[in-house]
Amino acid sequence: MSERTLLVSLNSGPIGTLRDENGIWSFKYDSAWLNDQQHFGLSPSLPLQHAPLLDLSSKRPVQWYFDNLLPEEHQRRLLAGDARIDVADSFGLLGYYGAESAGSLTLLAPDAQNQIEEALLPLSDVELNERILALPRVPLTHGAKKRMSLAGAQHKLAVVLQDGALFEPAGATPSTHIIKPDHPDADYPHSAVNEWFVMRLAKRAGLNVPDVHRRYVPAPVYIIDRFDRVRDARGWQRRHVIDACQLLGLDRSFKYSQGSMASLAALADQCRGNIAARTRLFSWLVFNVLVGNTDAHLKNLSFLVSEEGVELAPHYDILSTACYETLAYDKKSWPNLTEMAWPILGKQFIADVDRALLIEAADALNIRKATAERLLDNLCNHIMGKAEEIYKEFEAENASLKQRADLAPILAGESRCLRTIIHVVIKEVAAKLKQR
């Protein structure tokens, strides 16, 4: 009989025990957690109970939930290779990288050294640049003191940004920021500034998003504040967060195929204050269309979970993927062949999305037509002005950065990328969505 065990904790307090017995996963809540007045179930598919939660042959809520903590696709293969663990061994990867996972949970083997000490290890721009240059052969986490896993398909590193300096967390220290360099694939140039710009625009347009930053080491780096961290008298604490796949009890492989207006409505139904959740999800949907974010799948929506219930978390991972399908990048897909992550009421291509379709989508979320019209007008009528405003700020910041000779070609390419987002993607879509 083969059995493996991991202890699951939140802010050093025990939550429960995760087991893999001959390929069947189970999870049992710790009695201390069950007796805690501020307890909550990790997700609706893992409800609080004294008896172990056991996976079945066809329905595996335990494995699906914890597997969603790991990165996807190429990133998972990189981490598996670096750890010398079979890429299909999700339990082994969780055990190896569980000291800092996506969200709040820490997963450690029972015999692992107790992580009491907290420490910050300086991460110089030189070292970070060397790691970026080593991509995609080795992951950004290679050589890090703390083994960590972040969900998603892009290269990421969990860090602490403090007084302008970067640090890597060690021991029990939680990370406070996530950094992403440019995508190594030549088909997605300048992705760091792309995401920085679009996220800044999202905040200016009224969406709830974390603060974001850009840095040059000299390789461009995008930095985002972690919304699942909060500071109190004890220091930085982790907040429990789950993505939409975890909230709906889905395996990560369904992040595209299960995307739909019905899924958005089901997610809103899980939230306390579901009326506000519905309007926020509708604004998120419209904004993604406006900026050409064609990768807005279910794992790019997250939810904060506490004893008070479930609430929609700030938005993240919003960038203009559509800009890379335009003539500016020698492509001819835009807009007629530019596909969204999932069809909106049967419409797969951005060219097929118009105002009437989005009003119909709002109705699927039980949003009144007058409210949908107001939300649409607020976004469509002001987004170009706000985008041009942020671009001017970008150029003003670049005035001093251009003094660095190594940055001149990078900044020129970034400017071209942002102009394409503004004057091709946003301008065309906003004009179309204004038409009644």
Tab-separated table of C-alpha atoms in Angstrom:
chain	number	residue	atom	x	y	z
A	1	MET	CA	0.000	0.000	0.000
A	2	SER	CA	1.379	3.415	-1.032
A	3	GLU	CA	0.380	6.439	1.045
A	4	ARG	CA	1.655	10.026	1.030
A	5	THR	CA	0.651	12.813	3.396
A	6	LEU	CA	0.864	16.608	3.386
A	7	LEU	CA	-0.100	18.925	6.231
A	8	VAL	CA	-2.133	21.918	5.076
A	9	SER	CA	-1.939	25.180	7.040
A	10	LEU	CA	-2.971	28.828	6.841
A	11	ASN	CA	-0.764	31.470	8.501
A	12	SER	CA	1.006	28.678	10.444
A	13	GLY	CA	-2.307	27.353	11.816
A	14	PRO	CA	-3.356	23.786	10.871
A	15	ILE	CA	-6.230	23.423	8.411
A	16	GLY	CA	-6.164	19.718	7.642
A	17	THR	CA	-4.363	16.729	6.161
A	18	LEU	CA	-4.118	15.848	2.479
A	19	ARG	CA	-3.512	12.188	1.612
A	20	ASP	CA	-2.808	10.208	-1.533
A	21	GLU	CA	-3.449	6.495	-1.059
A	22	ASN	CA	-2.777	4.452	-4.182
A	23	GLY	CA	-3.812	7.355	-6.403
A	24	ILE	CA	-6.986	8.201	-4.449
A	25	TRP	CA	-6.829	11.587	-2.757
A	26	SER	CA	-8.584	12.558	0.464
A	27	PHE	CA	-8.660	15.585	2.744
A	28	LYS	CA	-9.578	15.742	6.422
A	29	TYR	CA	-10.093	19.002	8.292
A	30	ASP	CA	-8.085	19.382	11.484
A	31	SER	CA	-10.151	19.420	14.688
A	32	ALA	CA	-8.513	22.711	15.723
A	33	TRP	CA	-9.757	24.309	12.507
A	34	LEU	CA	-13.244	22.865	12.887
A	35	ASN	CA	-13.406	24.353	16.394
A	36	ASP	CA	-12.084	27.759	15.307
A	37	GLN	CA	-14.847	30.401	15.372
A	38	GLN	CA	-13.453	31.901	12.161
A	39	HIS	CA	-13.328	28.628	10.242
A	40	PHE	CA	-14.588	28.163	6.688
A	41	GLY	CA	-14.562	25.447	4.058
A	42	LEU	CA	-11.715	25.701	1.564
A	43	SER	CA	-14.288	25.652	-1.244
A	44	PRO	CA	-17.936	24.639	-1.762
A	45	SER	CA	-16.734	21.246	-3.013
A	46	LEU	CA	-14.727	20.749	0.213
A	47	PRO	CA	-17.320	21.580	2.907
A	48	LEU	CA	-16.494	21.602	6.598
A	49	GLN	CA	-17.065	18.181	8.140
A	50	HIS	CA	-15.425	15.826	10.639
A	51	ALA	CA	-15.240	12.843	8.269
A	52	PRO	CA	-12.575	12.732	5.535
A	53	LEU	CA	-13.532	14.030	2.088
A	54	LEU	CA	-12.726	11.201	-0.324
A	55	ASP	CA	-12.349	11.329	-4.101
A	56	LEU	CA	-14.287	8.902	-6.282
A	57	SER	CA	-13.216	7.361	-9.578
A	58	SER	CA	-15.026	9.887	-11.794
A	59	LYS	CA	-15.517	12.862	-9.451
A	60	ARG	CA	-12.372	14.027	-7.678
A	61	PRO	CA	-13.065	17.293	-5.815
A	62	VAL	CA	-10.014	16.940	-3.541
A	63	GLN	CA	-7.508	16.354	-6.330
A	64	TRP	CA	-9.084	18.969	-8.588
A	65	TYR	CA	-8.995	21.602	-5.847
A	66	PHE	CA	-5.352	21.087	-4.870
A	67	ASP	CA	-4.141	20.484	-8.432
A	68	ASN	CA	-5.447	23.977	-9.253
A	69	LEU	CA	-2.725	25.374	-6.961
A	70	LEU	CA	-0.048	24.250	-9.415
A	71	PRO	CA	0.990	26.065	-12.590
A	72	GLU	CA	-0.172	24.912	-15.974
A	73	GLU	CA	1.259	23.679	-19.245
A	74	HIS	CA	4.907	24.526	-19.941
A	75	GLN	CA	5.396	26.079	-16.516
A	76	ARG	CA	4.420	22.817	-14.826
A	77	ARG	CA	6.845	20.867	-16.999
A	78	LEU	CA	9.643	23.292	-16.111
A	79	LEU	CA	9.009	23.013	-12.367
A	80	ALA	CA	8.716	19.234	-12.592
A	81	GLY	CA	12.019	19.016	-14.447
A	82	ASP	CA	13.733	21.318	-11.961
A	83	ALA	CA	12.475	19.161	-9.062
A	84	ARG	CA	13.118	15.895	-10.943
A	85	ILE	CA	9.526	14.840	-10.370
A	86	ASP	CA	7.224	13.278	-12.965
A	87	VAL	CA	5.062	16.061	-14.444
A	88	ALA	CA	1.990	13.851	-13.911
A	89	ASP	CA	2.734	13.516	-10.173
A	90	SER	CA	0.662	16.434	-8.884
A	91	PHE	CA	0.898	15.270	-5.271
A	92	GLY	CA	4.688	15.110	-5.504
A	93	LEU	CA	4.827	18.609	-6.993
A	94	LEU	CA	2.609	19.961	-4.209
A	95	GLY	CA	4.911	18.405	-1.636
A	96	TYR	CA	7.994	19.891	-3.272
A	97	TYR	CA	6.668	23.388	-3.987
A	98	GLY	CA	3.966	23.742	-1.325
A	99	ALA	CA	5.869	26.093	0.989
A	100	GLU	CA	4.486	29.041	-1.035
A	101	SER	CA	1.523	28.115	-3.190
A	102	ALA	CA	-1.053	30.146	-5.073
A	103	GLY	CA	-3.278	31.762	-2.462
A	104	SER	CA	-3.109	31.190	1.255
A	105	LEU	CA	-2.275	27.559	1.859
A	106	THR	CA	1.047	26.036	2.860
A	107	LEU	CA	1.548	22.320	2.196
A	108	LEU	CA	4.401	20.533	3.962
A	109	ALA	CA	5.374	16.929	4.601
A	110	PRO	CA	4.878	15.828	8.253
A	111	ASP	CA	8.640	15.501	8.731
A	112	ALA	CA	9.450	18.878	7.144
A	113	GLN	CA	11.383	21.322	9.277
A	114	ASN	CA	9.008	23.670	11.077
A	115	GLN	CA	8.934	27.029	9.294
A	116	ILE	CA	9.073	29.350	12.277
A	117	GLU	CA	11.886	31.625	11.193
A	118	GLU	CA	10.989	34.453	8.871
A	119	ALA	CA	13.562	35.989	6.577
A	120	LEU	CA	13.942	38.196	3.536
A	121	LEU	CA	16.760	37.474	1.100
A	122	PRO	CA	17.824	40.333	-1.195
A	123	LEU	CA	17.160	39.734	-4.894
A	124	SER	CA	19.364	42.035	-6.937
A	125	ASP	CA	18.432	43.276	-10.378
A	126	VAL	CA	21.521	41.505	-11.717
A	127	GLU	CA	20.450	38.122	-10.341
A	128	LEU	CA	16.861	38.572	-11.487
A	129	ASN	CA	18.046	39.537	-14.964
A	130	GLU	CA	20.211	36.407	-15.130
A	131	ARG	CA	17.226	34.241	-14.230
A	132	ILE	CA	15.110	35.928	-16.888
A	133	LEU	CA	17.804	35.350	-19.511
A	134	ALA	CA	17.803	31.648	-18.569
A	135	LEU	CA	14.117	31.345	-19.494
A	136	PRO	CA	12.525	29.222	-20.801
A	137	ARG	CA	15.153	26.542	-20.107
A	138	VAL	CA	14.804	26.815	-16.327
A	139	PRO	CA	12.039	28.373	-14.171
A	140	LEU	CA	12.386	31.724	-12.411
A	141	THR	CA	12.236	29.869	-9.094
A	142	HIS	CA	15.456	27.968	-9.851
A	143	GLY	CA	17.962	28.764	-7.122
A	144	ALA	CA	15.379	30.392	-4.856
A	145	LYS	CA	15.730	29.624	-1.150
A	146	LYS	CA	12.022	28.854	-0.882
A	147	ARG	CA	10.318	26.383	-3.200
A	148	MET	CA	7.153	28.004	-4.489
A	149	SER	CA	4.370	27.313	-6.951
A	150	LEU	CA	2.088	29.885	-8.560
A	151	ALA	CA	-0.903	28.906	-10.663
A	152	GLY	CA	-1.096	30.006	-14.285
A	153	ALA	CA	0.687	29.455	-17.578
A	154	GLN	CA	3.163	32.377	-17.472
A	155	HIS	CA	6.568	32.587	-15.827
A	156	LYS	CA	6.175	34.113	-12.362
A	157	LEU	CA	8.103	34.642	-9.153
A	158	ALA	CA	6.667	35.443	-5.720
A	159	VAL	CA	8.658	38.198	-4.014
A	160	VAL	CA	8.525	40.988	-1.453
A	161	LEU	CA	8.830	44.572	-2.712
A	162	GLN	CA	9.938	46.822	0.125
A	163	ASP	CA	11.125	50.418	-0.186
A	164	GLY	CA	11.881	49.888	-3.861
A	165	ALA	CA	14.029	46.794	-3.282
A	166	LEU	CA	13.153	43.199	-4.162
A	167	PHE	CA	13.490	40.305	-1.747
A	168	GLU	CA	12.718	36.599	-1.853
A	169	PRO	CA	10.760	35.263	1.138
A	170	ALA	CA	12.281	32.446	3.166
A	171	GLY	CA	10.865	30.211	5.883
A	172	ALA	CA	7.381	31.250	6.971
A	173	THR	CA	7.608	34.703	5.375
A	174	PRO	CA	4.733	35.253	2.917
A	175	SER	CA	5.364	36.922	-0.419
A	176	THR	CA	3.603	40.232	-1.045
A	177	HIS	CA	4.092	40.722	-4.778
A	178	ILE	CA	4.290	38.663	-7.961
A	179	ILE	CA	6.625	39.515	-10.813
A	180	LYS	CA	6.383	38.504	-14.454
A	181	PRO	CA	8.974	39.201	-17.157
A	182	ASP	CA	8.204	39.520	-20.848
A	183	HIS	CA	6.761	36.369	-22.377
A	184	PRO	CA	9.665	34.380	-23.892
A	185	ASP	CA	7.596	33.551	-26.998
A	186	ALA	CA	8.405	35.981	-29.821
A	187	ASP	CA	4.706	36.028	-30.762
A	188	TYR	CA	3.941	38.002	-27.565
A	189	PRO	CA	6.519	40.812	-27.401
A	190	HIS	CA	6.504	43.378	-24.600
A	191	SER	CA	3.891	41.479	-22.579
A	192	ALA	CA	5.146	43.013	-19.304
A	193	VAL	CA	4.362	46.605	-20.274
A	194	ASN	CA	1.217	45.412	-22.048
A	195	GLU	CA	-0.174	43.993	-18.804
A	196	TRP	CA	1.075	46.967	-16.765
A	197	PHE	CA	-0.710	49.386	-19.103
A	198	VAL	CA	-3.979	47.447	-19.353
A	199	MET	CA	-4.153	46.913	-15.589
A	200	ARG	CA	-3.521	50.627	-14.995
A	201	LEU	CA	-6.288	51.330	-17.497
A	202	ALA	CA	-8.620	48.886	-15.739
A	203	LYS	CA	-8.163	50.742	-12.457
A	204	ARG	CA	-8.682	54.118	-14.130
A	205	ALA	CA	-11.862	52.728	-15.740
A	206	GLY	CA	-13.286	51.750	-12.358
A	207	LEU	CA	-12.493	48.033	-12.141
A	208	ASN	CA	-11.230	46.670	-8.840
A	209	VAL	CA	-7.609	45.700	-9.540
A	210	PRO	CA	-4.414	45.697	-7.439
A	211	ASP	CA	-1.660	48.277	-7.836
A	212	VAL	CA	0.894	47.395	-10.513
A	213	HIS	CA	4.437	48.538	-11.228
A	214	ARG	CA	7.101	48.212	-13.918
A	215	ARG	CA	10.820	47.704	-13.448
A	216	TYR	CA	13.836	47.256	-15.723
A	217	VAL	CA	16.682	45.002	-14.561
A	218	PRO	CA	17.342	45.815	-17.468
A	219	ALA	CA	14.907	43.144	-18.757
A	220	PRO	CA	11.368	44.518	-18.330
A	221	VAL	CA	9.485	43.191	-15.305
A	222	TYR	CA	5.804	43.573	-14.431
A	223	ILE	CA	5.033	43.637	-10.681
A	224	ILE	CA	1.596	43.276	-9.083
A	225	ASP	CA	0.592	43.633	-5.435
A	226	ARG	CA	-0.894	40.397	-4.058
A	227	PHE	CA	-4.555	40.924	-3.153
A	228	ASP	CA	-4.466	37.767	-1.017
A	229	ARG	CA	-2.163	39.428	1.518
A	230	VAL	CA	-3.102	41.806	4.314
A	231	ARG	CA	-0.950	43.519	6.933
A	232	ASP	CA	-1.934	43.646	10.598
A	233	ALA	CA	-0.149	44.101	13.933
A	234	ARG	CA	1.500	40.688	13.497
A	235	GLY	CA	2.848	41.473	10.031
A	236	TRP	CA	1.795	40.162	6.630
A	237	GLN	CA	-0.988	37.561	6.715
A	238	ARG	CA	-2.329	35.305	3.969
A	239	ARG	CA	-5.979	35.585	2.892
A	240	HIS	CA	-7.716	32.515	1.539
A	241	VAL	CA	-8.472	32.776	-2.163
A	242	ILE	CA	-9.766	30.323	-4.751
A	243	ASP	CA	-10.152	30.612	-8.503
A	244	ALA	CA	-13.351	30.068	-10.465
A	245	CYS	CA	-12.480	26.458	-11.285
A	246	GLN	CA	-12.084	25.722	-7.568
A	247	LEU	CA	-15.301	27.563	-6.722
A	248	LEU	CA	-17.230	25.544	-9.307
A	249	GLY	CA	-15.492	22.274	-8.391
A	250	LEU	CA	-13.857	21.885	-11.809
A	251	ASP	CA	-10.557	20.418	-12.905
A	252	ARG	CA	-8.141	23.000	-14.358
A	253	SER	CA	-8.582	21.474	-17.834
A	254	PHE	CA	-12.091	22.994	-17.981
A	255	LYS	CA	-10.903	26.612	-17.688
A	256	TYR	CA	-11.856	27.352	-21.308
A	257	SER	CA	-14.591	24.844	-22.132
A	258	GLN	CA	-16.733	25.725	-19.104
A	259	GLY	CA	-16.477	29.468	-19.688
A	260	SER	CA	-19.965	30.859	-20.369
A	261	MET	CA	-22.496	33.394	-19.185
A	262	ALA	CA	-24.137	30.580	-17.215
A	263	SER	CA	-20.838	29.966	-15.399
A	264	LEU	CA	-20.480	33.679	-14.587
A	265	ALA	CA	-24.019	33.664	-13.191
A	266	ALA	CA	-23.247	30.556	-11.125
A	267	LEU	CA	-20.120	32.230	-9.740
A	268	ALA	CA	-22.090	35.343	-8.781
A	269	ASP	CA	-24.673	33.160	-7.037
A	270	GLN	CA	-21.924	31.850	-4.743
A	271	CYS	CA	-20.987	35.374	-3.617
A	272	ARG	CA	-22.421	37.296	-0.721
A	273	GLY	CA	-23.659	40.517	-2.234
A	274	ASN	CA	-24.301	38.714	-5.508
A	275	ILE	CA	-25.903	41.760	-7.155
A	276	ALA	CA	-22.624	43.667	-6.887
A	277	ALA	CA	-20.754	40.566	-8.069
A	278	ARG	CA	-22.929	40.406	-11.193
A	279	THR	CA	-22.268	44.020	-12.162
A	280	ARG	CA	-18.537	43.606	-11.500
A	281	LEU	CA	-18.407	40.461	-13.644
A	282	PHE	CA	-20.274	42.240	-16.442
A	283	SER	CA	-17.859	45.198	-16.332
A	284	TRP	CA	-14.940	42.733	-16.376
A	285	LEU	CA	-16.438	41.024	-19.438
A	286	VAL	CA	-16.955	44.299	-21.312
A	287	PHE	CA	-13.487	45.584	-20.430
A	288	ASN	CA	-11.887	42.357	-21.702
A	289	VAL	CA	-13.669	42.845	-25.029
A	290	LEU	CA	-12.621	46.510	-25.228
A	291	VAL	CA	-8.910	45.816	-24.696
A	292	GLY	CA	-8.859	42.529	-26.620
A	293	ASN	CA	-8.054	40.235	-23.713
A	294	THR	CA	-8.730	36.931	-25.460
A	295	ASP	CA	-7.392	34.775	-22.630
A	296	ALA	CA	-9.972	35.635	-19.947
A	297	HIS	CA	-10.593	32.044	-18.854
A	298	LEU	CA	-12.051	30.765	-15.571
A	299	LYS	CA	-8.720	30.565	-13.756
A	300	ASN	CA	-8.352	34.306	-14.305
A	301	LEU	CA	-11.188	34.995	-11.873
A	302	SER	CA	-10.602	34.599	-8.143
A	303	PHE	CA	-12.673	34.802	-4.977
A	304	LEU	CA	-11.787	35.612	-1.383
A	305	VAL	CA	-13.164	33.139	1.153
A	306	SER	CA	-13.650	33.804	4.873
A	307	GLU	CA	-16.029	32.934	7.682
A	308	GLU	CA	-18.286	35.672	6.256
A	309	GLY	CA	-18.626	33.885	2.913
A	310	VAL	CA	-17.335	34.264	-0.648
A	311	GLU	CA	-16.644	37.552	-2.438
A	312	LEU	CA	-15.250	38.383	-5.855
A	313	ALA	CA	-11.553	39.253	-5.590
A	314	PRO	CA	-9.789	42.066	-7.458
A	315	HIS	CA	-9.168	41.283	-11.128
A	316	TYR	CA	-5.758	40.334	-12.525
A	317	ASP	CA	-4.058	38.859	-15.623
A	318	ILE	CA	-5.695	41.376	-17.953
A	319	LEU	CA	-3.711	42.296	-21.056
A	320	SER	CA	-4.335	42.868	-24.746
A	321	THR	CA	-3.533	39.586	-26.461
A	322	ALA	CA	-5.481	40.747	-29.520
A	323	CYS	CA	-2.918	43.437	-30.343
A	324	TYR	CA	-0.519	40.679	-31.422
A	325	GLU	CA	-2.998	39.592	-34.121
A	326	THR	CA	-2.997	42.978	-35.880
A	327	LEU	CA	-1.075	44.211	-38.907
A	328	ALA	CA	1.261	46.036	-36.520
A	329	TYR	CA	2.727	42.605	-35.753
A	330	ASP	CA	2.399	41.284	-39.314
A	331	LYS	CA	-0.744	39.301	-38.536
A	332	LYS	CA	-4.101	39.484	-40.290
A	333	SER	CA	-6.421	37.845	-37.764
A	334	TRP	CA	-7.725	41.066	-36.208
A	335	PRO	CA	-10.643	41.413	-35.772
A	336	ASN	CA	-12.571	38.893	-37.869
A	337	LEU	CA	-10.542	35.842	-36.797
A	338	THR	CA	-9.635	36.981	-33.284
A	339	GLU	CA	-11.196	34.427	-30.943
A	340	MET	CA	-12.157	35.053	-27.341
A	341	ALA	CA	-11.337	32.598	-24.555
A	342	TRP	CA	-14.936	31.342	-24.663
A	343	PRO	CA	-17.987	32.310	-26.720
A	344	ILE	CA	-20.360	34.977	-25.439
A	345	LEU	CA	-23.831	33.547	-26.068
A	346	GLY	CA	-22.534	31.578	-29.040
A	347	LYS	CA	-20.326	34.314	-30.516
A	348	GLN	CA	-16.644	33.289	-30.553
A	349	PHE	CA	-14.994	36.133	-32.492
A	350	ILE	CA	-14.491	39.697	-31.286
A	351	ALA	CA	-15.806	40.953	-34.635
A	352	ASP	CA	-19.178	39.410	-33.774
A	353	VAL	CA	-19.486	41.199	-30.426
A	354	ASP	CA	-21.687	44.272	-30.537
A	355	ARG	CA	-23.679	46.337	-28.078
A	356	ALA	CA	-26.842	44.246	-28.471
A	357	LEU	CA	-24.947	41.038	-27.660
A	358	LEU	CA	-23.481	42.533	-24.478
A	359	ILE	CA	-26.911	43.794	-23.385
A	360	GLU	CA	-28.137	40.231	-23.877
A	361	ALA	CA	-25.156	38.962	-21.858
A	362	ALA	CA	-26.101	41.344	-19.053
A	363	ASP	CA	-29.606	39.907	-19.094
A	364	ALA	CA	-28.097	36.432	-18.619
A	365	LEU	CA	-26.580	37.842	-15.422
A	366	ASN	CA	-29.968	39.236	-14.352
A	367	ILE	CA	-28.760	42.801	-14.840
A	368	ARG	CA	-31.451	45.284	-15.889
A	369	LYS	CA	-31.076	46.757	-19.364
A	370	ALA	CA	-30.841	50.319	-18.028
A	371	THR	CA	-27.998	49.290	-15.717
A	372	ALA	CA	-26.200	47.465	-18.526
A	373	GLU	CA	-26.547	50.505	-20.818
A	374	ARG	CA	-25.093	52.759	-18.130
A	375	LEU	CA	-22.144	50.428	-17.454
A	376	LEU	CA	-21.443	50.100	-21.182
A	377	ASP	CA	-21.578	53.847	-21.758
A	378	ASN	CA	-19.328	54.538	-18.793
A	379	LEU	CA	-16.646	52.227	-20.175
A	380	CYS	CA	-16.975	52.897	-23.906
A	381	ASN	CA	-17.281	56.691	-23.736
A	382	HIS	CA	-14.228	57.269	-21.555
A	383	ILE	CA	-11.783	54.447	-22.232
A	384	MET	CA	-9.939	56.140	-25.123
A	385	GLY	CA	-9.336	59.304	-23.121
A	386	LYS	CA	-8.101	57.354	-20.113
A	387	ALA	CA	-5.849	55.184	-22.296
A	388	GLU	CA	-4.242	58.227	-23.921
A	389	GLU	CA	-3.833	59.812	-20.491
A	390	ILE	CA	-1.913	56.775	-19.181
A	391	TYR	CA	0.184	56.658	-22.353
A	392	LYS	CA	1.260	60.280	-21.790
A	393	GLU	CA	2.266	59.374	-18.229
A	394	PHE	CA	4.205	56.397	-19.614
A	395	GLU	CA	6.104	58.634	-22.033
A	396	ALA	CA	6.848	61.162	-19.286
A	397	GLU	CA	8.291	58.406	-17.080
A	398	ASN	CA	10.357	57.188	-20.018
A	399	ALA	CA	12.059	60.562	-20.401
A	400	SER	CA	14.455	59.691	-17.581
A	401	LEU	CA	14.634	55.983	-18.417
A	402	LYS	CA	15.855	56.805	-21.932
A	403	GLN	CA	19.087	58.056	-20.392
A	404	ARG	CA	20.003	54.374	-20.028
A	405	ALA	CA	21.360	53.274	-23.400
A	406	ASP	CA	20.427	49.630	-22.784
A	407	LEU	CA	16.748	50.571	-22.489
A	408	ALA	CA	16.329	52.664	-25.644
A	409	PRO	CA	15.333	49.798	-27.995
A	410	ILE	CA	13.131	48.213	-25.316
A	411	LEU	CA	11.216	51.438	-24.670
A	412	ALA	CA	10.712	52.027	-28.394
A	413	GLY	CA	9.190	48.569	-28.807
A	414	GLU	CA	7.010	49.052	-25.751
A	415	SER	CA	5.691	52.372	-27.074
A	416	ARG	CA	4.723	50.697	-30.334
A	417	CYS	CA	2.886	47.957	-28.451
A	418	LEU	CA	0.867	50.441	-26.392
A	419	ARG	CA	-0.003	52.570	-29.419
A	420	THR	CA	-1.329	49.441	-31.139
A	421	ILE	CA	-3.494	48.604	-28.126
A	422	ILE	CA	-4.908	52.134	-27.993
A	423	HIS	CA	-5.310	53.135	-31.626
A	424	VAL	CA	-6.164	49.771	-33.181
A	425	VAL	CA	-7.825	47.509	-30.626
A	426	ILE	CA	-9.486	49.868	-28.142
A	427	LYS	CA	-10.394	52.554	-30.674
A	428	GLU	CA	-12.113	50.095	-33.037
A	429	VAL	CA	-13.973	48.110	-30.380
A	430	ALA	CA	-15.103	51.152	-28.378
A	431	ALA	CA	-16.503	52.795	-31.514
A	432	LYS	CA	-18.461	49.654	-32.373
A	433	LEU	CA	-19.855	49.173	-28.866
A	434	LYS	CA	-21.097	52.777	-28.777
A	435	GLN	CA	-23.415	52.111	-31.720
A	436	ARG	CA	-27.019	51.641	-30.636
